[in-house]
Amino acid sequence: MTVIAIGADHAGYSLKEDLKAWLVGGGHQVLDFGTHSLESVDYPDFAGPVADAVTSGAAVRGVLVCGTGMGMAMAANKLDGVRAAVCLDPLMARMSREHNDANVLALGARITGRDAAVEILATWLAADFAGGRHARRVEKIVDLDRVRGPESADAQAR
């Protein structure tokens, strides 16, 4: 059983619920970080806990849903160790895993229908990181977390 963290804002709530049901039906354990209604909320409040669950090892991967997926991906990618990818089709999903070792999938409920989102998620979950020459590139992404850490941001602000 794979543990998947999931979260959404109000725009992504309904799709999140559909994806959660699909995941549970497929035998996955789901950590649902909300939102739990259509009431307006702020997407970073949900991106952070999902990203934390992935980087802490509480979940193997994360799924975020907002209107376009972009806000969630931007917020999640602020956390060290997160490689969140907005995917609009199965090819993007597969490539985000094979080439970029994406550990968080961001989807846009306003631009991706339920069936397409399930296909994207299924493809993303089934794909593995290819390693090889891609490992060197992913390591350079990881290095950016170390190089551009809090000390660097403080120095730039001064």
mmCIF file of C-alpha atoms in Angstrom:
data_model
loop_
_atom_site.group_PDB
_atom_site.id
_atom_site.type_symbol
_atom_site.label_atom_id
_atom_site.label_comp_id
_atom_site.label_asym_id
_atom_site.label_seq_id
_atom_site.Cartn_x
_atom_site.Cartn_y
_atom_site.Cartn_z
ATOM 1 C CA MET A 1 0.000 0.000 0.000
ATOM 2 C CA THR A 2 1.382 3.372 -1.036
ATOM 3 C CA VAL A 3 0.730 6.418 1.130
ATOM 4 C CA ILE A 4 -0.262 9.490 -0.892
ATOM 5 C CA ALA A 5 -0.731 12.958 0.621
ATOM 6 C CA ILE A 6 -3.421 15.043 -1.030
ATOM 7 C CA GLY A 7 -4.629 18.607 -0.679
ATOM 8 C CA ALA A 8 -6.675 21.184 -2.509
ATOM 9 C CA ASP A 9 -8.117 24.638 -2.273
ATOM 10 C CA HIS A 10 -11.795 25.382 -2.860
ATOM 11 C CA ALA A 11 -11.382 25.319 -6.660
ATOM 12 C CA GLY A 12 -9.841 21.856 -6.475
ATOM 13 C CA TYR A 13 -12.016 20.407 -3.713
ATOM 14 C CA SER A 14 -14.388 18.365 -5.886
ATOM 15 C CA LEU A 15 -11.610 16.938 -8.055
ATOM 16 C CA LYS A 16 -9.573 16.150 -4.935
ATOM 17 C CA GLU A 17 -12.481 14.142 -3.587
ATOM 18 C CA ASP A 18 -12.762 12.217 -6.883
ATOM 19 C CA LEU A 19 -9.014 11.516 -6.947
ATOM 20 C CA LYS A 20 -9.030 10.487 -3.293
ATOM 21 C CA ALA A 21 -11.806 7.960 -3.959
ATOM 22 C CA TRP A 22 -9.905 6.626 -6.968
ATOM 23 C CA LEU A 23 -6.717 6.273 -4.905
ATOM 24 C CA VAL A 24 -8.477 4.495 -2.045
ATOM 25 C CA GLY A 25 -10.232 2.230 -4.558
ATOM 26 C CA GLY A 26 -6.803 1.364 -5.955
ATOM 27 C CA GLY A 27 -5.511 0.296 -2.543
ATOM 28 C CA HIS A 28 -3.604 3.437 -1.599
ATOM 29 C CA GLN A 29 -3.685 5.014 1.828
ATOM 30 C CA VAL A 30 -4.534 8.717 1.524
ATOM 31 C CA LEU A 31 -3.529 11.478 3.918
ATOM 32 C CA ASP A 32 -6.089 14.210 3.184
ATOM 33 C CA PHE A 33 -4.878 17.650 4.265
ATOM 34 C CA GLY A 34 -8.042 19.406 3.053
ATOM 35 C CA THR A 35 -9.761 21.549 2.201
ATOM 36 C CA HIS A 36 -12.979 19.825 3.125
ATOM 37 C CA SER A 37 -15.517 22.155 1.520
ATOM 38 C CA LEU A 38 -16.121 24.613 -1.305
ATOM 39 C CA GLU A 39 -15.570 27.580 1.034
ATOM 40 C CA SER A 40 -12.867 29.941 -0.226
ATOM 41 C CA VAL A 41 -9.415 29.210 1.222
ATOM 42 C CA ASP A 42 -5.778 30.017 0.436
ATOM 43 C CA TYR A 43 -3.903 27.329 -1.520
ATOM 44 C CA PRO A 44 -0.524 27.726 0.261
ATOM 45 C CA ASP A 45 -2.223 26.562 3.468
ATOM 46 C CA PHE A 46 -2.705 23.149 1.841
ATOM 47 C CA ALA A 47 0.408 22.938 -0.333
ATOM 48 C CA GLY A 48 2.674 23.197 2.719
ATOM 49 C CA PRO A 49 1.315 20.240 4.698
ATOM 50 C CA VAL A 50 1.248 17.986 1.622
ATOM 51 C CA ALA A 51 4.832 18.940 0.764
ATOM 52 C CA ASP A 52 5.882 18.383 4.394
ATOM 53 C CA ALA A 53 4.311 14.919 4.378
ATOM 54 C CA VAL A 54 6.328 13.996 1.283
ATOM 55 C CA THR A 55 9.654 15.397 2.474
ATOM 56 C CA SER A 56 9.267 13.893 5.965
ATOM 57 C CA GLY A 57 8.560 10.450 4.530
ATOM 58 C CA ALA A 58 5.007 10.267 5.915
ATOM 59 C CA ALA A 59 3.853 9.962 2.294
ATOM 60 C CA VAL A 60 5.637 8.569 -0.751
ATOM 61 C CA ARG A 61 4.164 11.205 -3.064
ATOM 62 C CA GLY A 62 1.796 14.145 -2.975
ATOM 63 C CA VAL A 63 -1.074 15.412 -5.093
ATOM 64 C CA LEU A 64 -2.253 19.017 -5.068
ATOM 65 C CA VAL A 65 -5.289 20.474 -6.822
ATOM 66 C CA CYS A 66 -6.238 24.097 -7.339
ATOM 67 C CA GLY A 67 -7.748 26.010 -10.258
ATOM 68 C CA THR A 68 -4.756 25.624 -12.579
ATOM 69 C CA GLY A 69 -2.238 23.692 -10.487
ATOM 70 C CA MET A 70 0.251 26.529 -10.810
ATOM 71 C CA GLY A 71 -0.298 28.204 -7.438
ATOM 72 C CA MET A 72 -0.060 24.903 -5.603
ATOM 73 C CA ALA A 73 3.127 23.946 -7.464
ATOM 74 C CA MET A 74 4.724 27.324 -6.776
ATOM 75 C CA ALA A 75 3.904 27.095 -3.066
ATOM 76 C CA ALA A 76 5.017 23.466 -2.713
ATOM 77 C CA ASN A 77 8.277 24.087 -4.574
ATOM 78 C CA LYS A 78 9.302 26.594 -1.895
ATOM 79 C CA LEU A 79 10.003 23.666 0.431
ATOM 80 C CA ASP A 80 13.397 21.979 0.208
ATOM 81 C CA GLY A 81 13.192 18.555 -1.376
ATOM 82 C CA VAL A 82 9.941 19.129 -3.237
ATOM 83 C CA ARG A 83 9.785 18.748 -6.995
ATOM 84 C CA ALA A 84 6.180 19.615 -7.820
ATOM 85 C CA ALA A 85 5.108 19.413 -11.448
ATOM 86 C CA VAL A 86 1.987 20.793 -13.075
ATOM 87 C CA CYS A 87 0.868 18.154 -15.546
ATOM 88 C CA LEU A 88 -1.773 18.715 -18.195
ATOM 89 C CA ASP A 89 -1.605 15.304 -19.852
ATOM 90 C CA PRO A 90 -0.213 11.799 -19.301
ATOM 91 C CA LEU A 91 2.982 12.521 -21.255
ATOM 92 C CA MET A 92 3.868 15.409 -18.958
ATOM 93 C CA ALA A 93 3.084 13.191 -15.972
ATOM 94 C CA ARG A 94 5.315 10.369 -17.172
ATOM 95 C CA MET A 95 8.170 12.691 -18.106
ATOM 96 C CA SER A 96 7.955 14.553 -14.781
ATOM 97 C CA ARG A 97 8.611 11.253 -13.031
ATOM 98 C CA GLU A 98 11.095 9.685 -15.463
ATOM 99 C CA HIS A 99 13.244 12.762 -16.056
ATOM 100 C CA ASN A 100 12.634 15.040 -13.060
ATOM 101 C CA ASP A 101 11.762 12.589 -10.272
ATOM 102 C CA ALA A 102 8.730 14.741 -9.415
ATOM 103 C CA ASN A 103 7.412 13.823 -5.985
ATOM 104 C CA VAL A 104 4.354 16.086 -6.045
ATOM 105 C CA LEU A 105 1.773 16.253 -8.837
ATOM 106 C CA ALA A 106 -0.187 19.493 -9.270
ATOM 107 C CA LEU A 107 -3.420 19.467 -11.214
ATOM 108 C CA GLY A 108 -5.788 22.202 -12.333
ATOM 109 C CA ALA A 109 -9.456 21.456 -11.686
ATOM 110 C CA ARG A 110 -10.576 24.319 -13.908
ATOM 111 C CA ILE A 111 -8.623 23.009 -16.896
ATOM 112 C CA THR A 112 -8.555 19.230 -16.407
ATOM 113 C CA GLY A 113 -11.665 17.070 -16.257
ATOM 114 C CA ARG A 114 -12.075 14.186 -13.845
ATOM 115 C CA ASP A 115 -11.333 11.379 -16.314
ATOM 116 C CA ALA A 116 -8.258 13.148 -17.673
ATOM 117 C CA ALA A 117 -7.045 13.863 -14.126
ATOM 118 C CA VAL A 118 -7.391 10.191 -13.182
ATOM 119 C CA GLU A 119 -5.444 9.172 -16.295
ATOM 120 C CA ILE A 120 -2.719 11.719 -15.489
ATOM 121 C CA LEU A 121 -2.523 10.537 -11.876
ATOM 122 C CA ALA A 122 -2.454 6.852 -12.861
ATOM 123 C CA THR A 123 0.341 7.497 -15.348
ATOM 124 C CA TRP A 124 2.290 9.560 -12.811
ATOM 125 C CA LEU A 125 2.007 6.893 -10.111
ATOM 126 C CA ALA A 126 3.041 4.110 -12.500
ATOM 127 C CA ALA A 127 6.137 5.905 -13.799
ATOM 128 C CA ASP A 128 9.543 5.499 -12.180
ATOM 129 C CA PHE A 129 12.538 7.795 -12.170
ATOM 130 C CA ALA A 130 14.827 6.782 -15.043
ATOM 131 C CA GLY A 131 18.043 7.742 -13.258
ATOM 132 C CA GLY A 132 21.131 7.750 -15.476
ATOM 133 C CA ARG A 133 21.874 11.163 -16.955
ATOM 134 C CA HIS A 134 18.685 12.477 -15.339
ATOM 135 C CA ALA A 135 20.039 11.741 -11.843
ATOM 136 C CA ARG A 136 22.817 14.270 -12.374
ATOM 137 C CA ARG A 137 20.269 16.913 -13.338
ATOM 138 C CA VAL A 138 17.974 16.192 -10.427
ATOM 139 C CA GLU A 139 20.962 16.378 -8.090
ATOM 140 C CA LYS A 140 21.646 19.874 -9.454
ATOM 141 C CA ILE A 141 18.050 20.811 -8.552
ATOM 142 C CA VAL A 142 18.622 19.430 -5.056
ATOM 143 C CA ASP A 143 21.846 21.443 -4.847
ATOM 144 C CA LEU A 144 19.852 24.617 -5.492
ATOM 145 C CA ASP A 145 18.008 23.967 -2.225
ATOM 146 C CA ARG A 146 21.339 23.974 -0.402
ATOM 147 C CA VAL A 147 22.845 26.931 -2.277
ATOM 148 C CA ARG A 148 19.765 29.121 -2.053
ATOM 149 C CA GLY A 149 18.868 28.244 1.543
ATOM 150 C CA PRO A 150 17.681 30.729 4.188
ATOM 151 C CA GLU A 151 21.139 32.222 4.683
ATOM 152 C CA SER A 152 21.304 33.170 1.007
ATOM 153 C CA ALA A 153 17.827 34.746 1.109
ATOM 154 C CA ASP A 154 18.789 36.800 4.188
ATOM 155 C CA ALA A 155 21.922 38.050 2.458
ATOM 156 C CA GLN A 156 19.959 39.054 -0.640
ATOM 157 C CA ALA A 157 17.418 40.976 1.464
ATOM 158 C CA ARG A 158 20.137 43.131 2.975
#
